[in-house]
XYZ file of C-alpha atoms in Angstrom:
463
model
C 38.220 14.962 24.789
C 35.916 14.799 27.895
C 33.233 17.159 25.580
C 33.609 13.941 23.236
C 33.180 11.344 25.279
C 30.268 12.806 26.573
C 28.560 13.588 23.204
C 29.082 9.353 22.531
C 27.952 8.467 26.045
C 24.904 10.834 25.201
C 24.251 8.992 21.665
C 24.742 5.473 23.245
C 22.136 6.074 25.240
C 19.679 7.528 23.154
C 20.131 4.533 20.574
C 19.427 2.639 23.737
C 16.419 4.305 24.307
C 14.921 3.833 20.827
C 15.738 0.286 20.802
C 14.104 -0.483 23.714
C 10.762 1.741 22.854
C 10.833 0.182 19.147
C 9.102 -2.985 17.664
C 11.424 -5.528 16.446
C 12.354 -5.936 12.267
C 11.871 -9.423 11.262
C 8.814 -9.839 9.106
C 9.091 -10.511 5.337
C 6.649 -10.399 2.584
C 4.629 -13.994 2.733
C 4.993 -13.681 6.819
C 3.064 -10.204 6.565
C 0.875 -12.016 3.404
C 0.106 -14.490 6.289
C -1.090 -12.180 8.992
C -3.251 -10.819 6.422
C -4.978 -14.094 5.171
C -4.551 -15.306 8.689
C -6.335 -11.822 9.350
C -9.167 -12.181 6.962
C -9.910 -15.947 7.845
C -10.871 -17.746 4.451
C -13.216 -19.972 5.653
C -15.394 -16.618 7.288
C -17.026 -16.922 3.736
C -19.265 -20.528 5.008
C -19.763 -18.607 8.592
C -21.426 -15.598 7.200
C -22.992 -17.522 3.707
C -26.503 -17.565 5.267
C -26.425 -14.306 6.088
C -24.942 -12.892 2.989
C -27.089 -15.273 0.964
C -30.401 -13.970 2.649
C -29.611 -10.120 2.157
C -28.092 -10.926 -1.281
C -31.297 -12.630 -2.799
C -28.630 -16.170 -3.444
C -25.760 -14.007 -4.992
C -23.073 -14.291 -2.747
C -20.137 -14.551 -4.912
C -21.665 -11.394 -6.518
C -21.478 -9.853 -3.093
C -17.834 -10.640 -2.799
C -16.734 -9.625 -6.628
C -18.135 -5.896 -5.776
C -16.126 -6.342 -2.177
C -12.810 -7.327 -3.813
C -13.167 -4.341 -6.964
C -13.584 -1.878 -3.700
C -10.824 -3.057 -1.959
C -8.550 -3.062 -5.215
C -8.963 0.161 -5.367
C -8.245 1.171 -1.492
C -5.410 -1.376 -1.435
C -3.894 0.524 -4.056
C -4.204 3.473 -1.938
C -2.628 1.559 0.923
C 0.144 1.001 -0.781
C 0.626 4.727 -1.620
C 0.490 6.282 1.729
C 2.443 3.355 3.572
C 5.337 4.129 1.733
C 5.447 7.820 2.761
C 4.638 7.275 6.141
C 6.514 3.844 7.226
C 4.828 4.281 10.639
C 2.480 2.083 12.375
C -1.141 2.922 12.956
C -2.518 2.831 9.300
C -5.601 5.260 8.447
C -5.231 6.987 12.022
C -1.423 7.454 11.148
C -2.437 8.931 7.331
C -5.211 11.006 7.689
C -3.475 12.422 10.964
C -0.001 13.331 8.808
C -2.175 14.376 5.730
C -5.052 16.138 7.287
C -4.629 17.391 11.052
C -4.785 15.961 14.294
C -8.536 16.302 15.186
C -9.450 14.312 11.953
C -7.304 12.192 12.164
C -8.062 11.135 15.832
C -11.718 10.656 14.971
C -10.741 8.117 12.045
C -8.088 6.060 14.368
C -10.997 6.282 16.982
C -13.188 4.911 14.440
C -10.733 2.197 13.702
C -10.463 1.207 16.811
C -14.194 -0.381 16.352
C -13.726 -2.570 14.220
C -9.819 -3.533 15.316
C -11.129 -4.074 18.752
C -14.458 -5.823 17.795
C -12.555 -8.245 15.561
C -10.756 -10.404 17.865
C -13.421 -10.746 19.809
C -15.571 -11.916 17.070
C -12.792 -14.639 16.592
C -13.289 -15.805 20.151
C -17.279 -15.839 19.668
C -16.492 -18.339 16.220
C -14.093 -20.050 18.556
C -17.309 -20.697 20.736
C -19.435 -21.712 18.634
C -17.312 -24.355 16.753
C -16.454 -26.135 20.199
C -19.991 -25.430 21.675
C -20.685 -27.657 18.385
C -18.430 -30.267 19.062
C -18.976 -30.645 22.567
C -22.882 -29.433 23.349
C -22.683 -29.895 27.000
C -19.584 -27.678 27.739
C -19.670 -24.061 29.174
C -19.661 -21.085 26.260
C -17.239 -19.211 28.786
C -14.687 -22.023 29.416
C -13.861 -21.926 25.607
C -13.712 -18.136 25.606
C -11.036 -17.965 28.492
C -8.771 -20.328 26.832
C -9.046 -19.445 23.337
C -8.017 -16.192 24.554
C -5.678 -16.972 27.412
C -3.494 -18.576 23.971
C -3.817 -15.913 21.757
C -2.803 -13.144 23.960
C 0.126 -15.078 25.434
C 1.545 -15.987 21.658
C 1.016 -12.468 21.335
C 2.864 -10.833 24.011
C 6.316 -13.440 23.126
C 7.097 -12.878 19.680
C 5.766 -11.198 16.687
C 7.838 -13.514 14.727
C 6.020 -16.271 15.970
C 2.940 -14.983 15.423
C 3.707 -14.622 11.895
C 5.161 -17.970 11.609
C 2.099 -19.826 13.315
C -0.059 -18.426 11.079
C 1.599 -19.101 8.672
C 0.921 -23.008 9.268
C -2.519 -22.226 9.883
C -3.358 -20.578 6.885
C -2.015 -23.041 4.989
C -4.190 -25.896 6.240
C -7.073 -23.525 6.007
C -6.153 -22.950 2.511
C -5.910 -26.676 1.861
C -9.034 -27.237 3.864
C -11.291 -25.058 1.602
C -9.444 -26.614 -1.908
C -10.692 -30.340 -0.531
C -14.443 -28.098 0.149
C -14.267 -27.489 -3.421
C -13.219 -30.786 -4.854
C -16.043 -32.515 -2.497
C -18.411 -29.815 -3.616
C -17.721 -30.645 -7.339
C -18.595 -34.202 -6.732
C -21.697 -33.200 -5.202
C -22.586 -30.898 -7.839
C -21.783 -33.798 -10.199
C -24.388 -35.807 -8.653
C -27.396 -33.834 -8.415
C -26.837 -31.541 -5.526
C -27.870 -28.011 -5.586
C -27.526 -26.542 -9.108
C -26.924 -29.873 -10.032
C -23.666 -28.337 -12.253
C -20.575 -26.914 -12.116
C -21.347 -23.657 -14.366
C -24.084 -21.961 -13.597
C -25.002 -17.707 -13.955
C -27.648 -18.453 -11.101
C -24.514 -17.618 -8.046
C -24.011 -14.634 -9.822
C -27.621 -13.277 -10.415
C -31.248 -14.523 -10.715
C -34.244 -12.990 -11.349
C -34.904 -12.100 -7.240
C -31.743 -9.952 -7.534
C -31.584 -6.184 -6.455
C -28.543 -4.139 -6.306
C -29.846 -2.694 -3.091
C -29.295 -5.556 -1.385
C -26.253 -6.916 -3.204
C -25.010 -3.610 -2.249
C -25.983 -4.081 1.571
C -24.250 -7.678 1.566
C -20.964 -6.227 0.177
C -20.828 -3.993 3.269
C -21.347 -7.274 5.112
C -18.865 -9.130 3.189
C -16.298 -6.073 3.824
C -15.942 -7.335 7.328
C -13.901 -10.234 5.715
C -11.209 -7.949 3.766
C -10.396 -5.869 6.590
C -6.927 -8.254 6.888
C -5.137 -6.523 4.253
C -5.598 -2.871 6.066
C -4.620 -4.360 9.217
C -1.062 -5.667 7.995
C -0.268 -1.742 7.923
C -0.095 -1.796 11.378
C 3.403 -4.212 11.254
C 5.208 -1.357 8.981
C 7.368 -0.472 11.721
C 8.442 -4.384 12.226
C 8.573 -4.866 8.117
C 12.328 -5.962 7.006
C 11.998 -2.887 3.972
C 10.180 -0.467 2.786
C 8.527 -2.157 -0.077
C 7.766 -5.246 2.034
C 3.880 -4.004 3.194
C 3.080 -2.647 0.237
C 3.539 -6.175 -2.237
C 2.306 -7.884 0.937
C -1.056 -5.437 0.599
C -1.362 -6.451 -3.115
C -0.814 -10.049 -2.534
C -3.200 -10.059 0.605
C -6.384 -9.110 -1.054
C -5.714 -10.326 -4.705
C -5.269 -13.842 -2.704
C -7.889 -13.066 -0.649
C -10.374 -12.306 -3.042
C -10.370 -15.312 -5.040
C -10.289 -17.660 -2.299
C -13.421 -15.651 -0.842
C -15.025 -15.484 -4.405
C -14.188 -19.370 -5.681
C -15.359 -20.645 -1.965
C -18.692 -18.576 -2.193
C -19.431 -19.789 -6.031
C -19.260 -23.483 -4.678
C -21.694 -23.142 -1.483
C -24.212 -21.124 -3.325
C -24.352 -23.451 -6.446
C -24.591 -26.169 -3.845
C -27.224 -24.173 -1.284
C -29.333 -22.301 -3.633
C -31.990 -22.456 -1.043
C -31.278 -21.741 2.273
C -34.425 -23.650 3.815
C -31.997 -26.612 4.495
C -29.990 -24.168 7.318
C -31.118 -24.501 11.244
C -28.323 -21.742 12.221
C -28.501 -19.225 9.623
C -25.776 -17.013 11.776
C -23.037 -19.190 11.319
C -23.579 -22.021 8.139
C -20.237 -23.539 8.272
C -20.944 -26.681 10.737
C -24.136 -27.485 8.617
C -22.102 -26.952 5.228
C -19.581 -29.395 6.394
C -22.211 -32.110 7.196
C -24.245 -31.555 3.980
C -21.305 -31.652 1.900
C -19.099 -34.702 3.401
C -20.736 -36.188 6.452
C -20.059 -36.013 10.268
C -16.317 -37.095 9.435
C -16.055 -34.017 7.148
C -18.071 -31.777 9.673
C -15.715 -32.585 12.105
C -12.388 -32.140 9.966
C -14.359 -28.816 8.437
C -14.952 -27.576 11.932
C -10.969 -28.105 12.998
C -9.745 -26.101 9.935
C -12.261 -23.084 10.445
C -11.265 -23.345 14.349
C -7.168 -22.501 13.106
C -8.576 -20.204 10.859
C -10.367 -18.347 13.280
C -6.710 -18.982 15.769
C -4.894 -17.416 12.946
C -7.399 -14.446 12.576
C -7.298 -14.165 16.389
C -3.729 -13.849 16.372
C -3.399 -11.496 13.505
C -6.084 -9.297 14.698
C -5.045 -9.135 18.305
C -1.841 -8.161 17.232
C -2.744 -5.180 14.698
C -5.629 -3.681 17.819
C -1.888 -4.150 19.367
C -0.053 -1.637 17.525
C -2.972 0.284 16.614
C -3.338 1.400 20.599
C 0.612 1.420 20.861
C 0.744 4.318 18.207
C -2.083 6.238 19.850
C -0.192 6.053 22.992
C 2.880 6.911 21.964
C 1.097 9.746 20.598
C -0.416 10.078 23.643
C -3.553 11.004 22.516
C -4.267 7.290 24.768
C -3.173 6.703 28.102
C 1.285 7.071 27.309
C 1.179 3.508 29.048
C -0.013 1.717 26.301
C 3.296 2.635 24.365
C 5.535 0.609 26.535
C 7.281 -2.195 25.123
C 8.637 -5.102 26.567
C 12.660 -4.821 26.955
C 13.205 -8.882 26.209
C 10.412 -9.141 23.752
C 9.904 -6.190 22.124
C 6.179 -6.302 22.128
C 3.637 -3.435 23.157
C 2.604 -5.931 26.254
C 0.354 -3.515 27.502
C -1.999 -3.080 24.370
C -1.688 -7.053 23.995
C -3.480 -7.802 27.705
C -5.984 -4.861 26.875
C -6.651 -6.532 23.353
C -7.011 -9.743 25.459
C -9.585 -8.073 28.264
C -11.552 -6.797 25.884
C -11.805 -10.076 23.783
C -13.237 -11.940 26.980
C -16.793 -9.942 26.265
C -17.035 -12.727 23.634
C -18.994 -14.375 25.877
C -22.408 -12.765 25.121
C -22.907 -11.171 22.110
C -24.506 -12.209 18.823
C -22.279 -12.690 15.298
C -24.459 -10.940 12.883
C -24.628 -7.753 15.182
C -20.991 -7.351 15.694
C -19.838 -8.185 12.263
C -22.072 -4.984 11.340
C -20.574 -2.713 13.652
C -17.052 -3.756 12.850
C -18.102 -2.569 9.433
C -18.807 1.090 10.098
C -15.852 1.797 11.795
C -13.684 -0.205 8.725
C -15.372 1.154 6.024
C -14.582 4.820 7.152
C -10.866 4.531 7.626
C -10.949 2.471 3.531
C -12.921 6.106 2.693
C -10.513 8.311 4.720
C -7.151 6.573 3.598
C -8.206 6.869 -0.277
C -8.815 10.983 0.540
C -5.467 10.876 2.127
C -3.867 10.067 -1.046
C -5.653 12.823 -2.612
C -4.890 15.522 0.655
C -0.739 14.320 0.691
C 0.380 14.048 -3.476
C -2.643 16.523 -4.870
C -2.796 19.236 -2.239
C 0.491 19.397 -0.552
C 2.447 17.679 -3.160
C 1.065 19.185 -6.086
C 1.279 16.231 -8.340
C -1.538 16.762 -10.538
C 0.514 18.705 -13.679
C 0.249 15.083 -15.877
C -2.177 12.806 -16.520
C -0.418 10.561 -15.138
C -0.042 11.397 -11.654
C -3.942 12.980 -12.171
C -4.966 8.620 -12.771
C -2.618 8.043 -9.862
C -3.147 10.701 -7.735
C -6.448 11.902 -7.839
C -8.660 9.404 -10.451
C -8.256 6.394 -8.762
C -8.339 7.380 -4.975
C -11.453 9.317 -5.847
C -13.206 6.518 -7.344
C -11.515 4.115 -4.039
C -13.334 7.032 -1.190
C -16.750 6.729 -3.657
C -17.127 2.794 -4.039
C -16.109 2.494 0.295
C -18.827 5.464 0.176
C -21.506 3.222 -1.604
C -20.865 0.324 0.893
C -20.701 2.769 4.047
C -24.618 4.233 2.329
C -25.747 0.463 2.331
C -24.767 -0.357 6.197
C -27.467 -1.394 7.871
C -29.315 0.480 10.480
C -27.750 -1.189 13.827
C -24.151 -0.486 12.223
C -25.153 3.337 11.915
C -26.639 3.692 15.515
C -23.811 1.479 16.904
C -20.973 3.732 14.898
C -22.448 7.155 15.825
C -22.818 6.326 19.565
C -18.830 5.156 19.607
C -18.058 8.581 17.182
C -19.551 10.363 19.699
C -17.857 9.300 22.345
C -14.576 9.857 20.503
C -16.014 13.338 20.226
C -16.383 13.976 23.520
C -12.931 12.331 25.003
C -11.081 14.327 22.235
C -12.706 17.726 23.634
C -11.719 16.899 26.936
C -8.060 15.816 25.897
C -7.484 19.348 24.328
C -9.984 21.399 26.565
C -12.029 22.550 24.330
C -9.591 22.533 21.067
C -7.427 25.209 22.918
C -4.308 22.653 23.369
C -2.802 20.249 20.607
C -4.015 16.582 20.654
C -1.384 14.299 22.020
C 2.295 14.211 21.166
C 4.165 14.573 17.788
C 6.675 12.354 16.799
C 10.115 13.373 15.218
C 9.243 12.455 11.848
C 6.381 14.502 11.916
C 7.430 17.560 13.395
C 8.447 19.552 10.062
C 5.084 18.559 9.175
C 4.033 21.183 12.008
């Protein structure tokens, strides 16, 4: 009796434990579909257009179609691997399970590029916008606050995270539909094109697949959303929540990004009428509808860019809470809160690092992010390949040879084209912060003569 009592005394506390060291169910499909448009930011496509448009040769919406047919095909892979490994930490998680430790370190390393870089490109839009609305203000002021909110919402409730962005997406959404009615009136009238069906947004005469090519990789940046709602797995209500949500994310995504870019290149065939080519989307406003739509353009972009913040900061989150866990970071940064069930830790780091918004330049940074982003899309369609076709053996139909092997291949070679095209900045950038992965990841297993970090229980008969 006393050997029994002890044994549920024993259990009680270990469910205790897990409870209190585990992130919180409550997300459905449209909350994580949310994150991820939230995540992607729809109205990115006006803050990069000049950009895009000048490496593009005017084909922007070109750009984005060859974006969206590579991220089909890596969603799909997505989907595969998240429901064999319902585990946070996305690419780092899959390439680790399917491929070894050291590997898969260097990809979550990688990630962590991009997933840290992101937020704090939200906070430099965030600057921008208000730096537009109110010239005589300090850069730094709107920097501290933006992210003072984001972490905060962040640290109380992943729930209402979700459901914030939720509300912000939508008036984003709604925000770019009136951009396209007001852009069909102008088109109506004479502006730009001066129709509403025209081949020249798609390709012109000036077009090289070079650079289309090098724009996709730039237009990448904007899809990264739907890899990052991996990273809320652990806090999905079921196992086929993420992967629909995945589906849904960039399908959605896609069109908004590829309708939205058809309209402002048809309407700004020549970019000679930009003074900020780094971020279009307060001139775009103005030429389109005025200082009254400039202003009401400008508000929707700034809770896009909220609901990107807060979607992003939370995925660098859990990214950095899986790595600790593993401890192959600092075993602090898996501690969650007891009341809210958050990794607190990882959401102030997320937050610290955000506040170096306060220097750097868009175009730069949105490169960078790329590099790192681009790699884990390669690595996560080769995981596919490494889990079902090498250790699974599922390549004796032709069916599981489409599933299995001819579409993930084709996924890792289409991210491969984009990560050829990078520019050079994002190469030099990338290789310096591989490096230094390099050299941490030697020192945290002395040379390789000690595993990497700590193994979970679900992947110990992996071992």
């Amino acid at each position: 009796m006393a050997q029994e009592s002890s044994l549920k005394r024993s259990i009680a506390v270990e469910t205790k434990i897990v409870q209190e060291t585990s992130l919180k169910r409550s997300l459905g499909v449209w909350g994580i579909v949310a994150l991820g448009l939230g995540y992607m930011t729809p109205t990115v496509v006006f803050d990069t257009f000049g950009i895009v448009s000048r490496i593009s040769n005017g084909v922007v919406p070109l750009a984005y179609l060859v974006g969206l047919v590579v991220m089909l095909f890596t969603a799909i892979s997505y989907g595969k691997m998240v429901r064999v490994f319902p585990d946070a930490g996305s690419a780092y998680t899959y390439t680790r399970r399917t491929m070894g430790e050291h590997l898969g370190f260097i990809v979550g390393w990688a990630s962590l590029l991009d997933y840290l870089l992101l937020p704090m490109v939200n906070a430099l839009i965030a600057r921008i916008y208000m730096v537009a609305l109110f010239p005589d203000s300090q850069p730094w002021l709107w920097v501290l606050i933006y992210v003072t909110l984001v972490t905060a919402v962040n640290i109380y409730s992943m729930r209402t995270t979700s459901g914030l962005n939720l509300i912000l997406v939508v008036f984003t959404i709604s925000l770019v539909i009136i951009f396209i009615i007001m852009a069909s009136i102008q088109l109506y009238n004479g502006m730009g094109e001066g129709t509403l069906f025209t081949i020249n947004p798609l390709w012109n005469q000036d077009v090289e697949m070079v650079g289309v090519f090098t724009a996709a990789t730039v237009v990448a940046f904007s899809f990264i959303g739907f890899d990052a709602i991996t990273m809320y797995t652990e806090e999905a209500k079921d196992e086929d929540t993420v992967p629909r949500a995945i589906i849904l994310t960039v399908a959605l995504g896609g069109l908004i990004f590829f309708v939205a870019a058809y309209f402002a290149q048809s309407l700004f065939p020549d970019l000679g009428v930009f003074n900020l080519l780094d971020d279009t989307l307060p001139e775009i406003g103005l030429y389109v509808g005025g200082q009254m739509f400039q202003l009401l353009f400008i508000a929707g972009a700034l809770a896009a860019t909220i609901a990107s913040g807060l979607a992003s900061h939370a995925s660098v989150a859990r990214l950095l809470f899986v790595m600790g866990r593993n401890e192959v970071l600092p075993k602090s940064f898996s501690y969650v809160h007891p009341k809210f069930r958050t990794p607190v830790v990882t959401v102030v780091l997320a937050g610290l690092v955000s506040l170096l918004a306060i220097g750097p330049d868009l175009e730069l940074i949105a490169s960078v992010i790329n590099f790192g982003a681009l790699i884990a899309f390669t690595f996560v369609n080769i995981s596919v390949i490494a889990y079902f076709v090498v250790q699974k053996k599922r390549y004796k139909t032709g069916k599981d040879i489409f599933k299995y092997l001819v579409m993930p291949a084709l996924g890792a070679i289409f991210t491969g084209i984009l990560w050829y095209h990078l520019q050079a900045e994002s190469f030099i950038g990338g290789l310096v912060w591989i490096l230094i992965g390099v050299i941490y990841m030697l020192f945290l297993t002395k040379g390789f003569k000690k595993r990497l970090g700590a193994y979970e229980e679900s992947e110990m008969d992996e071992i």
